[in-house]
CSV table of C-alpha atoms and ligand atoms in Angstrom, one decimal:
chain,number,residue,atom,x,y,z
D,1313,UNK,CA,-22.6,-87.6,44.7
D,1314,UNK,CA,-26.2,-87.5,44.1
D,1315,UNK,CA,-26.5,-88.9,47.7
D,1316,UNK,CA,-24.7,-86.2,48.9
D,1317,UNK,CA,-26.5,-83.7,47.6
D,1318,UNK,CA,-29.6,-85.0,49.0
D,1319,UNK,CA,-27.9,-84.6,52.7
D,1320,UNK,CA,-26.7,-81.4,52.1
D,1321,UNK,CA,-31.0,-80.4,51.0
D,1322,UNK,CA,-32.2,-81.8,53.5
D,1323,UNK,CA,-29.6,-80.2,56.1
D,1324,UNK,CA,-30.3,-77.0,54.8
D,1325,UNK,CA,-33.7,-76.6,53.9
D,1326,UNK,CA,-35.3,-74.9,56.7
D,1327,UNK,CA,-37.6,-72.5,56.4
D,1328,UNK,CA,-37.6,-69.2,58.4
D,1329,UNK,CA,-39.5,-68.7,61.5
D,1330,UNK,CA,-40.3,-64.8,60.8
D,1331,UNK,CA,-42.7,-64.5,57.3
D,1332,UNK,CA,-42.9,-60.8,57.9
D,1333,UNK,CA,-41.3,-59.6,54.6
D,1334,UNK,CA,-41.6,-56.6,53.0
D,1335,UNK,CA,-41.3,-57.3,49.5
D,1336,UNK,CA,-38.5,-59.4,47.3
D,1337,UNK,CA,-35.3,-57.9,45.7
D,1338,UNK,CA,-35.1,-59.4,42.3
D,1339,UNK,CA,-32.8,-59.9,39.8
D,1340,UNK,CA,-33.2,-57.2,36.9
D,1341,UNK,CA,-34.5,-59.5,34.1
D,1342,UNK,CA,-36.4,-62.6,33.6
D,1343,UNK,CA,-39.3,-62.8,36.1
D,1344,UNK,CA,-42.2,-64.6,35.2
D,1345,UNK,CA,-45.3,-63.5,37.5
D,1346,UNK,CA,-47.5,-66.6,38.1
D,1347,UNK,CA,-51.3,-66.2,39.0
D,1348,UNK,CA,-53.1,-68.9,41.3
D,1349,UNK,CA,-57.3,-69.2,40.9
D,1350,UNK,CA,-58.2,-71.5,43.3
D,1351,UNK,CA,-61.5,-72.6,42.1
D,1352,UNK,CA,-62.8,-75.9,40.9
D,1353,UNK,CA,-66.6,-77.1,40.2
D,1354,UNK,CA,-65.3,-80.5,40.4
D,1355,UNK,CA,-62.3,-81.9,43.0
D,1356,UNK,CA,-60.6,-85.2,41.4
D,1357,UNK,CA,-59.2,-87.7,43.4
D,1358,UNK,CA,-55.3,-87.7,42.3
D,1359,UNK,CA,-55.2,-83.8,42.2
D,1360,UNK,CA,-53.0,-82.1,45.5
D,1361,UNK,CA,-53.4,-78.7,44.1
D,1362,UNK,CA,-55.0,-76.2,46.6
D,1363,UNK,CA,-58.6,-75.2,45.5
D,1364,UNK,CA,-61.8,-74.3,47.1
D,1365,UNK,CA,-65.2,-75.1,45.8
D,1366,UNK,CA,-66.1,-73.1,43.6
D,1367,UNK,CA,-68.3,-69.6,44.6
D,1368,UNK,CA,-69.3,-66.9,42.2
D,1369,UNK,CA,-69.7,-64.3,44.7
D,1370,UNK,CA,-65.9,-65.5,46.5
D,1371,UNK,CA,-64.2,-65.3,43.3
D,1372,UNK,CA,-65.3,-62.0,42.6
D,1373,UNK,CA,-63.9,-61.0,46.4
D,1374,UNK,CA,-60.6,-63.1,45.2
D,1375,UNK,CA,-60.2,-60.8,42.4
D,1376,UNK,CA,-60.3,-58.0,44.7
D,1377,UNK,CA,-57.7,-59.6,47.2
D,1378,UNK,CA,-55.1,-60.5,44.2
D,1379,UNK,CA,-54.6,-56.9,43.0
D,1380,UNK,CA,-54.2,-55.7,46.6
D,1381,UNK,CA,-51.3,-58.1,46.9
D,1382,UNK,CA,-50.2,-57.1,43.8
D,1383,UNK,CA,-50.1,-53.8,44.6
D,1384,UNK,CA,-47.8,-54.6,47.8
D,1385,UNK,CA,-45.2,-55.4,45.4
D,1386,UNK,CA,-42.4,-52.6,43.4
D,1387,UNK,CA,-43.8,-52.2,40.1
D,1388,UNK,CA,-41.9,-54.3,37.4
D,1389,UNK,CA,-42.4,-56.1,34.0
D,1390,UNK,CA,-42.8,-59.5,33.6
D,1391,UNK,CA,-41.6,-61.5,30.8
D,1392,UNK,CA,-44.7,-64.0,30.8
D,1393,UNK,CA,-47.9,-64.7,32.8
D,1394,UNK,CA,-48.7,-68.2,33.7
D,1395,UNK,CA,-52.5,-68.7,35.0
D,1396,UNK,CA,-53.2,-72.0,36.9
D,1397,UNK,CA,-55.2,-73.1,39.3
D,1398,UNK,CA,-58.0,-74.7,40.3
D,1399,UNK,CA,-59.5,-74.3,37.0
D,1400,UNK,CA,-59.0,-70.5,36.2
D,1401,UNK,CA,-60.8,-71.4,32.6
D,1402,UNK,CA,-64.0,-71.5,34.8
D,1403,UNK,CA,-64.8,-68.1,35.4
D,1404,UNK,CA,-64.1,-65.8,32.5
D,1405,UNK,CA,-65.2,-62.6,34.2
D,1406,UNK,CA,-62.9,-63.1,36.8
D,1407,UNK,CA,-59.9,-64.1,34.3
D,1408,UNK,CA,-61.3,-60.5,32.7
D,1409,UNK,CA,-60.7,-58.5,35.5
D,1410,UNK,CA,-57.6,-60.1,36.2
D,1411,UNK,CA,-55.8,-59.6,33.0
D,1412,UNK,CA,-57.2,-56.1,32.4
D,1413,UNK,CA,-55.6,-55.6,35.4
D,1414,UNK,CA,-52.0,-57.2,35.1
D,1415,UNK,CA,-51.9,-57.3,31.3
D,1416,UNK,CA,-49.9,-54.1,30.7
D,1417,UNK,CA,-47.3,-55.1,33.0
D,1418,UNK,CA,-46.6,-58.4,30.5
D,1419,UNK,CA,-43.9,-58.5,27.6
D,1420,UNK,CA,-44.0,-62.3,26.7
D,1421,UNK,CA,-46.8,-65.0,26.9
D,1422,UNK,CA,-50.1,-64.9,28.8
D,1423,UNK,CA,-50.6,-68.6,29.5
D,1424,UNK,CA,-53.7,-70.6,31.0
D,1425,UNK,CA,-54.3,-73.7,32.0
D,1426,UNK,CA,-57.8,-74.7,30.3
D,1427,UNK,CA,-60.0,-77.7,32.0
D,1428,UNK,CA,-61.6,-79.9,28.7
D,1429,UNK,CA,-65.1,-78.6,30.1
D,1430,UNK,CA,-64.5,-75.1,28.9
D,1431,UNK,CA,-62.7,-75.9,25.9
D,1432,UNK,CA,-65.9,-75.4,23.8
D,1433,UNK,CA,-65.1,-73.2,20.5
D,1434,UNK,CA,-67.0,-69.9,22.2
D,1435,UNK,CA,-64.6,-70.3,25.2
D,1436,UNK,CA,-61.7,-70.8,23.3
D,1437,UNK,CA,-62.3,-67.6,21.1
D,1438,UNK,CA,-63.3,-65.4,24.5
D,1439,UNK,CA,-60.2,-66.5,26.1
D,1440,UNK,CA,-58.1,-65.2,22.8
D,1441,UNK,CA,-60.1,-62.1,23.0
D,1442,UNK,CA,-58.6,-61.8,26.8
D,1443,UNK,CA,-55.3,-61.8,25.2
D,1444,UNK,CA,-54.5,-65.5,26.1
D,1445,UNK,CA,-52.4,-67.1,23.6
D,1446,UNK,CA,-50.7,-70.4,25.6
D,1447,UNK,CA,-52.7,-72.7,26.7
D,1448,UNK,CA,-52.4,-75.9,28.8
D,1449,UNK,CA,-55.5,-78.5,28.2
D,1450,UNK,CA,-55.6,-80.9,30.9
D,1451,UNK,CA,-57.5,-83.9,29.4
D,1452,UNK,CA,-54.8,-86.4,31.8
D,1453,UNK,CA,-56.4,-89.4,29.6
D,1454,UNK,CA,-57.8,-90.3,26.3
D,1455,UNK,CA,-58.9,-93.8,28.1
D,1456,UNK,CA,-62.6,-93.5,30.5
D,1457,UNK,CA,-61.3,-96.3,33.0
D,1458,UNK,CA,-57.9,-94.1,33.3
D,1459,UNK,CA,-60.4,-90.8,33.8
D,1460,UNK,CA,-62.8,-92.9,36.1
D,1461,UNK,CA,-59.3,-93.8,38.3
D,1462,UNK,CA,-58.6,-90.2,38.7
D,1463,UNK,CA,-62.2,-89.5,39.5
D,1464,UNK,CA,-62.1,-86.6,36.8
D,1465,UNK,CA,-66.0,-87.0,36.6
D,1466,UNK,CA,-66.4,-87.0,32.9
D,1467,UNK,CA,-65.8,-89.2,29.8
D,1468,UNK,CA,-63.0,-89.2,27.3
D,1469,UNK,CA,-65.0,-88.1,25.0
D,1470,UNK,CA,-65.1,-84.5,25.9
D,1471,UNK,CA,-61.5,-84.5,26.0
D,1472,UNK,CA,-61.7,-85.6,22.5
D,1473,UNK,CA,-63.8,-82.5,21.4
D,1474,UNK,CA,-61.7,-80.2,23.7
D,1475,UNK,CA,-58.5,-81.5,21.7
D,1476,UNK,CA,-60.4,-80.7,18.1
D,1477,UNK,CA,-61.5,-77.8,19.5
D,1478,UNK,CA,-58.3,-76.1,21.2
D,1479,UNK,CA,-56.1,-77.2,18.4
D,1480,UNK,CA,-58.4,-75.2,15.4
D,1481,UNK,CA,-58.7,-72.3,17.9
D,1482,UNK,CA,-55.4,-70.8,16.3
D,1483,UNK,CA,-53.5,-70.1,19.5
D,1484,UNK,CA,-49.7,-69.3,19.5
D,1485,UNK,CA,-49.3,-72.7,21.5
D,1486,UNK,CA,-50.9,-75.3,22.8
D,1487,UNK,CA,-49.6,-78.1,25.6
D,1488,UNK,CA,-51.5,-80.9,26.3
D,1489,UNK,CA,-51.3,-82.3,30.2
D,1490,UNK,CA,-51.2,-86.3,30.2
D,1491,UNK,CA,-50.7,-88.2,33.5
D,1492,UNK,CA,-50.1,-92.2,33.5
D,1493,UNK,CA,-50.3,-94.3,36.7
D,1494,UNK,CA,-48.2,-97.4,36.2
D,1495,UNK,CA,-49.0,-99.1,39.4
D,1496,UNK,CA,-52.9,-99.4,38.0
D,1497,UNK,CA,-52.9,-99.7,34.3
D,1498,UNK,CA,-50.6,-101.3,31.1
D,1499,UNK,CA,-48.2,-99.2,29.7
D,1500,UNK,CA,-50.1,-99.8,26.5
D,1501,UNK,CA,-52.7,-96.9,28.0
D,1502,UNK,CA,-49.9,-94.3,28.3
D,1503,UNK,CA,-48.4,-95.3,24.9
D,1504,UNK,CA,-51.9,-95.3,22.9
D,1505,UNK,CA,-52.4,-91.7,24.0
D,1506,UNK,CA,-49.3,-90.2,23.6
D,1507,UNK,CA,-49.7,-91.4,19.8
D,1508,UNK,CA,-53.1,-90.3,18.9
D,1509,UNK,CA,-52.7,-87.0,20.5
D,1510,UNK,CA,-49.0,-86.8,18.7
D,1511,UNK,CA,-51.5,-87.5,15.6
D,1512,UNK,CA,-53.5,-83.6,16.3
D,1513,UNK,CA,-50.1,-82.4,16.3
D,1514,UNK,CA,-50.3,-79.5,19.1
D,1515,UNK,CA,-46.9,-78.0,19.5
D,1516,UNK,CA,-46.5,-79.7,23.1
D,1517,UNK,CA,-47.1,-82.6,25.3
D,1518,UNK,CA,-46.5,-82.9,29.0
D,1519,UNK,CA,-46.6,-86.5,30.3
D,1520,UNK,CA,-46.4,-86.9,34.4
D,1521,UNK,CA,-46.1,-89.7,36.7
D,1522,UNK,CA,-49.5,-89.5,39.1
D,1523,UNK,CA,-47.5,-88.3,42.2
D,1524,UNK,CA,-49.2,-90.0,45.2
D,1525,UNK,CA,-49.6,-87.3,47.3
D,1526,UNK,CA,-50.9,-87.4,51.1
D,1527,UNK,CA,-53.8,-85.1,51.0
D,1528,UNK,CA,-54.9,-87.7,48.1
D,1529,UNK,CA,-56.8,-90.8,48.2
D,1530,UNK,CA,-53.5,-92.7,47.1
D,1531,UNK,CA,-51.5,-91.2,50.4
D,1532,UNK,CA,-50.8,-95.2,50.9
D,1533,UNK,CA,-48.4,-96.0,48.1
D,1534,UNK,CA,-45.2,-94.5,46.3
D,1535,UNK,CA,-44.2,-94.4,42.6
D,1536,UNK,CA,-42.0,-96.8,40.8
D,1537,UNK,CA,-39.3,-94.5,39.1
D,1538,UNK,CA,-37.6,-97.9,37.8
D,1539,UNK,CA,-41.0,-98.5,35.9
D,1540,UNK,CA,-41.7,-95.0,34.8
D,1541,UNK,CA,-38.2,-94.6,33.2
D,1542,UNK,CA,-39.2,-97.8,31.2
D,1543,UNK,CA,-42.1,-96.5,29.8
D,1544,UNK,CA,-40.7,-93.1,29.4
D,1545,UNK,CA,-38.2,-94.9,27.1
D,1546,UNK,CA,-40.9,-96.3,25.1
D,1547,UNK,CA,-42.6,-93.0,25.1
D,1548,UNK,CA,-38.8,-91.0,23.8
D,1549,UNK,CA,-39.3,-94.0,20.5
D,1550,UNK,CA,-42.8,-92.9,19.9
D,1551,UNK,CA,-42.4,-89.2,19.7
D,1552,UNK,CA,-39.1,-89.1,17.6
D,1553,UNK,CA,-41.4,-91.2,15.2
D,1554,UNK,CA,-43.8,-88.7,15.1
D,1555,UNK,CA,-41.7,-85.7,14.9
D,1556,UNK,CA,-41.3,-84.6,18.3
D,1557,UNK,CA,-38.5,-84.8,20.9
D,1558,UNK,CA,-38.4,-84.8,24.7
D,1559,UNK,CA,-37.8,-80.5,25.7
D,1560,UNK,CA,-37.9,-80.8,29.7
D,1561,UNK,CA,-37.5,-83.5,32.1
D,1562,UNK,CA,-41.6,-84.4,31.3
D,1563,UNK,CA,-42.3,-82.7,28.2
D,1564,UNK,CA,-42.1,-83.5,24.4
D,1565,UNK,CA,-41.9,-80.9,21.8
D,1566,UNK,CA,-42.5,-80.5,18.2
D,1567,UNK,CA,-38.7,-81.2,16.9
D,1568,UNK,CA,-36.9,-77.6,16.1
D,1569,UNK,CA,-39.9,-74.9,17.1
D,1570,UNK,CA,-39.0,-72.5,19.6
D,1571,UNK,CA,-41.2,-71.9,22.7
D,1572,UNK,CA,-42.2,-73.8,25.5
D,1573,UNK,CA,-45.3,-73.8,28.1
D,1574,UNK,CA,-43.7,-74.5,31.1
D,1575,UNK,CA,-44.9,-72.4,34.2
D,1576,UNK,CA,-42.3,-73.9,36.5
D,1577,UNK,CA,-38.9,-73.9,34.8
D,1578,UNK,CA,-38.5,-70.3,34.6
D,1579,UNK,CA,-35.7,-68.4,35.9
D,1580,UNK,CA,-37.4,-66.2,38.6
D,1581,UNK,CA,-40.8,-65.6,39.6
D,1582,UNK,CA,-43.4,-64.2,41.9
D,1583,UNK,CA,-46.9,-65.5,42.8
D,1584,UNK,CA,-50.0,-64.0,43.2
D,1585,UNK,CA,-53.0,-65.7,44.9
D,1586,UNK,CA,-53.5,-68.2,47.4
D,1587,UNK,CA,-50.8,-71.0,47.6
D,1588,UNK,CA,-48.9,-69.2,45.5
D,1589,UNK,CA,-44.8,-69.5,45.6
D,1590,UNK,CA,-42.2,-67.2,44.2
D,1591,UNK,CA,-38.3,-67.6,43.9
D,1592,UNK,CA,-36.1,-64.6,44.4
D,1593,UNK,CA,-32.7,-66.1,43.6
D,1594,UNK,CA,-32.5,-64.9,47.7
D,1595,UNK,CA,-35.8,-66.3,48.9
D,1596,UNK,CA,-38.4,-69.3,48.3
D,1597,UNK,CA,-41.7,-68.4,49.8
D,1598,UNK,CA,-45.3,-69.9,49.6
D,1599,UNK,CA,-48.5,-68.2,50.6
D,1600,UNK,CA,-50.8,-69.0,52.7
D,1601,UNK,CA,-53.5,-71.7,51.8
D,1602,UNK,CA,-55.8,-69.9,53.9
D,1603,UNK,CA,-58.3,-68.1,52.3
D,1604,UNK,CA,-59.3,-66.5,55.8
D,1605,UNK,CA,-55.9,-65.9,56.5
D,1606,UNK,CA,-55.1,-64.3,52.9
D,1607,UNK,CA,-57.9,-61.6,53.4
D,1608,UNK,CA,-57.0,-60.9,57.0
D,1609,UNK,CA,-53.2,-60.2,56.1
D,1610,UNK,CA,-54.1,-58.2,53.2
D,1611,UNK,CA,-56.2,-56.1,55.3
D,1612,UNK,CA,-53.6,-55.4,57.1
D,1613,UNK,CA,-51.4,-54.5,54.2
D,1614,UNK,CA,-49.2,-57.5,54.6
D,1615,UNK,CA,-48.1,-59.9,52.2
D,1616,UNK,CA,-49.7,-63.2,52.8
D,1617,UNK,CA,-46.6,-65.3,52.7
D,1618,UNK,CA,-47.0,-68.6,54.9
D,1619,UNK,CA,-43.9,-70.5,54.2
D,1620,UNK,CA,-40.4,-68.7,53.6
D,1621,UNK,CA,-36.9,-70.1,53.3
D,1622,UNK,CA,-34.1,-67.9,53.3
D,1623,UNK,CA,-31.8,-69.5,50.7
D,1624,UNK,CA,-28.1,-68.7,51.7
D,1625,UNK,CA,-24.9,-69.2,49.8
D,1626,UNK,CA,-25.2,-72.4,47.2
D,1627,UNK,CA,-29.0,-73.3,48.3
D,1628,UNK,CA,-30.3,-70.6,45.8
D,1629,UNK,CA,-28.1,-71.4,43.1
D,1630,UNK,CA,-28.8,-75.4,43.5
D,1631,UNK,CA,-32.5,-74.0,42.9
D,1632,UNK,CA,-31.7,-72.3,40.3
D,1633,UNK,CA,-29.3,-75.0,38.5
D,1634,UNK,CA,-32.4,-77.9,39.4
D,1635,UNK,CA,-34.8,-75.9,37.3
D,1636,UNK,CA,-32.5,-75.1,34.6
D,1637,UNK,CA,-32.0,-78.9,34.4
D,1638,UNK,CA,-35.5,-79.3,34.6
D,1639,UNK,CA,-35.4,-77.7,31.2
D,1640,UNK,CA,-32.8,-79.5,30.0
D,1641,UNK,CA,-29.6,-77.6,30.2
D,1642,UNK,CA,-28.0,-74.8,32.5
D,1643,UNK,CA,-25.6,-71.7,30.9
D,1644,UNK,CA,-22.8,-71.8,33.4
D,1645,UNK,CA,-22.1,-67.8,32.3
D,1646,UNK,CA,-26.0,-66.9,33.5
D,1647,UNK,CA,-25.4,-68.6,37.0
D,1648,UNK,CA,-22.1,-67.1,37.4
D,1649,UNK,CA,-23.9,-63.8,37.3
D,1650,UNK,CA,-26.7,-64.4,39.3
D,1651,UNK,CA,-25.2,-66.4,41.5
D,1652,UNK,CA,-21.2,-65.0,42.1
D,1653,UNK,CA,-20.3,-66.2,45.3
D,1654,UNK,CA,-21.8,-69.9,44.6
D,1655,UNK,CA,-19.8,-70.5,41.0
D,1656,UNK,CA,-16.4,-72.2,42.3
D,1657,UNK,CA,-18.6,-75.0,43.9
D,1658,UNK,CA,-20.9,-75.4,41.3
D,1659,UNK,CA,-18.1,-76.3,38.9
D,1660,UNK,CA,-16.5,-78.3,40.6
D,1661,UNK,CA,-20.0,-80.3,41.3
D,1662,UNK,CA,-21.1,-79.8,37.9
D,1663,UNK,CA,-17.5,-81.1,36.6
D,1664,UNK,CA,-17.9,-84.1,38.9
D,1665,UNK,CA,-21.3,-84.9,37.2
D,1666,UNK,CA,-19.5,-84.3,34.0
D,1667,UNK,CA,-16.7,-86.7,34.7
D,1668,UNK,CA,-19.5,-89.3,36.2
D,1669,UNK,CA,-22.2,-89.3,32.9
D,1670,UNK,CA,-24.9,-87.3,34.6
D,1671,UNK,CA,-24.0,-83.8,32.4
D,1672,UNK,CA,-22.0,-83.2,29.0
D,1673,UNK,CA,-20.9,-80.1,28.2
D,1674,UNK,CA,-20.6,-77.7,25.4
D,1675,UNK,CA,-18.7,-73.9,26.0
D,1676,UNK,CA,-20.2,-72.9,29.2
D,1677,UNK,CA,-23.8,-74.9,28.7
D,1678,UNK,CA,-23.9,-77.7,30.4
D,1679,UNK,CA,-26.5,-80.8,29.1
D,1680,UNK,CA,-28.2,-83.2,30.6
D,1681,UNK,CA,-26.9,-86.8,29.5
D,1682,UNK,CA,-29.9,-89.9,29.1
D,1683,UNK,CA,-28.7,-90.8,32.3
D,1684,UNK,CA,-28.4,-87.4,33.8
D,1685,UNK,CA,-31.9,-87.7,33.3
D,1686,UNK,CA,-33.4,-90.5,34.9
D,1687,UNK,CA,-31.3,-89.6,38.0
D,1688,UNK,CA,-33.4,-86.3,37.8
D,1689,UNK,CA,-36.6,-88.0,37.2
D,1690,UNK,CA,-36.0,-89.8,40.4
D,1691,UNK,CA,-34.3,-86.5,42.3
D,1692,UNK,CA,-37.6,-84.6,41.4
D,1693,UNK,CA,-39.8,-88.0,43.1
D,1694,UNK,CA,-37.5,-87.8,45.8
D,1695,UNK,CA,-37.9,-83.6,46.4
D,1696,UNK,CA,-41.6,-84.5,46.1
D,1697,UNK,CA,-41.7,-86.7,48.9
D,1698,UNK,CA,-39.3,-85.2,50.8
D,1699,UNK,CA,-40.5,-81.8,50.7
D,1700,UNK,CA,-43.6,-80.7,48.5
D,1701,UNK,CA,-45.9,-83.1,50.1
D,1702,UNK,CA,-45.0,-82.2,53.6
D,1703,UNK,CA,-45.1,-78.4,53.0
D,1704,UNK,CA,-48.5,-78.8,51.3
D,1705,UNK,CA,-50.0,-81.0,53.9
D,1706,UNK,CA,-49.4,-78.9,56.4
D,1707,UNK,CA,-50.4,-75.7,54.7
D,1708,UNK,CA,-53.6,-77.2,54.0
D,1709,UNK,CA,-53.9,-78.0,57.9
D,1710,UNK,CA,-53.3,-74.7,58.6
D,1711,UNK,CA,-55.9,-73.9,56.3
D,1712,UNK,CA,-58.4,-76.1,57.9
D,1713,UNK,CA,-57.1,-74.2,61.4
D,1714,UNK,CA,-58.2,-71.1,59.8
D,1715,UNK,CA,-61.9,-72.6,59.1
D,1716,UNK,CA,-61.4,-72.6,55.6
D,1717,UNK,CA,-63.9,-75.3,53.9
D,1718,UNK,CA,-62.3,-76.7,51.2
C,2196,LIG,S1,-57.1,-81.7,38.6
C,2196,LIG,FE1,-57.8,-79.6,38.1
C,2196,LIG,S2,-60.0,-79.7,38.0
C,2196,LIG,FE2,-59.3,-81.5,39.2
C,2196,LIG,S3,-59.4,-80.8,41.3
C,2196,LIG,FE3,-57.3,-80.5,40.5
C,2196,LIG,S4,-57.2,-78.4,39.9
C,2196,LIG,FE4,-59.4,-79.0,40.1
């Protein structure tokens, strides 16, 4: 079945020659705008996010370009604002200008994603000023040979102090970003962190798999999802010892607290800023990874999508129901109303999954069994390869077409 499925993706997934769109129609509630800042001081070696080097005098033009874009789209309110990058943390004056910009148009959370480097306690308490109260800290490793494989360029023992010091801050929430590479080191490594960090208590803790991506210096090898659902077993023991449980496919929570950080499994979304995607319900589109090309369509009052797929019939439900699995569960009654025409499918795919240990059900929620999710673990590996890396490369070669230096 979940063979199947993967056919019917890749039959389907093509993306639209004409980019030319107007705007999105949304769905009246639950849209989450997402904010892209592109700049690093540092570029590590496992990292396939788009940045650019970092530029004083370029990010204050960026800020400039993300509020026209912003302004090409019907005025709405969002229900949270995740900030990611790059390292947006770098640069609070241009986070300033930003949020005074976007914060009114916010109900829920303003999240950012905060690099260890500017988790210092005057930081901390500027970004709360700002209005930020989620935050992501990506230490990736408590261990300096783990750090040094990753080529994050400083020691463990920043990440240390950025962990004292982001948990005292007081904010609302706090997720801390771990990433394990099982092809290099013991699964001891992994283990050891996900314990001490457990120790500091912060609310969450998101542990990934290095992807391998192309545009990466390991483009030559491919995870091991057998070995990652091994340790992840290991990892399920050591947080319900501690008090916490697994939340989405690659998070653990504190057990019972309400809340998540999670910037990707939200219902509907747009993007702002380079590289930038948004899901409609209707539409899947990605910016441009062109910083030349950004400016130049947004001089000419067009948005600066790259990438679109038109997503007709079941494709944008099936986005909608991997996400919602993402997170754990998916409320049949919500998809029904988003999606109408795609429901009688759905059940009977969903019931199939049901009757074959991949889902469990409860009234209309359907739940992601143990093994329902190590078949996503390895449906997500299999989307990345398939589809992320791909669009990214070549994005990123457009860029480069586009005399971007990056
Ligand atoms: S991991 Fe973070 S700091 Fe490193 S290059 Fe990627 S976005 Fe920049």
């Amino acid at each position: 079945m979940v063979e199947l499925l993967k056919l019917y993706v890749k039959s389907k997934a093509k993306p639209s020659k004409n980019t030319e769109l107007m705007g999105y129609i949304f769905p009246s509630e639950n849209i989450g705008l997402y904010l892209h800042v592109p700049f690093c001081k540092h570029f590590c070696d496992f990292c396939p996010y788009h940045k650019l080097k970092y530029d004083p005098a370029l990010a204050r033009e960026y800020a400039g370009l993300v509020k026209k874009e912003y302004r090409l789209h019907e005025p709405r309110r969002f229900n949270s604002l995740y900030i990611g990058g790059g390292t947006p943390s770098g640069d609070l004056t241009l986070l300033k200008e930003l949020l005074d910009f976007l914060r009114d148009n916010v109900m829920g959370e303003i999240a950012l994603e905060v690099h260890p480097i500017d988790a210092t306690s005057e930081k901390l308490q500027e970004m709360k000023e700002l209005g930020i109260n989620y935050i992501s800290l990506g230490i990736q490793s408590l261990d300096d040979d783990v750090l040094k494989h990753f080529g994050r360029g400083y020691s463990a023992k920043t990440n240390f102090l950025a962990l004292e010091n982001s948990i005292k801050a007081g904010f609302d929430f706090v997720d801390v970003d771990l990433v394990f590479d099982p092809l290099a080191f013991a699964d001891k490594k992994i283990q050891s962190d996900l314990e001490k960090i457990m120790k500091l208590s912060p609310q969450q803790i998101s542990v990934y798999p290095m992807m391998r991506f192309s545009c990466t210096k390991f483009r030559n090898t491919r995870n091991n999802s057998r070995k990652e659902l091994k340790i992840f077993d290991r990892l399920d023991e050591i947080a319900d010892k501690n008090g916490y449980e697994r939340d989405t496919l690659w998070t653990y929570k504190k057990k019972n607290l309400v809340g998540r950080y999670t910037s990707v499994a939200r219902e509907f979304y747009l993007g702002l800023g380079l590289s930038a995607s948004t899901f409609s319900g209707e539409i899947f589109a990605v910016n441009t990874f062109s910083m030349n090309l950004y400016r130049k369509r947004l001089e000419e009052g067009k948005l600066p999508i790259e990438i679109v797929y038109h997503l007709k019939g079941l494709q944008g439900a099936l986005y909608y129901s991997f996400w919602a699995f993402y997170a754990g569960k998916l409320d049949f009654a919500r998809l029904s109303r988003f999606f109408p025409d795609s429901s009688k499918k759905l059940r009977v795919l969903f019931e199939t999954l049901r009757l074959t240990g991949y889902l469990s059900k409860s009234s209309m929620i359907y739940h992601l069994t143990p093994r329902g999710q190590k078949k996503l673990h390895q449906f997500e590996e299999w989307l990345t390869y398939a589809f992320i890396d791909p669009i990214w490369c070549q994005l990123k070669e457009n860029a480069r077409n586009f005399k971007d230096l990056f």
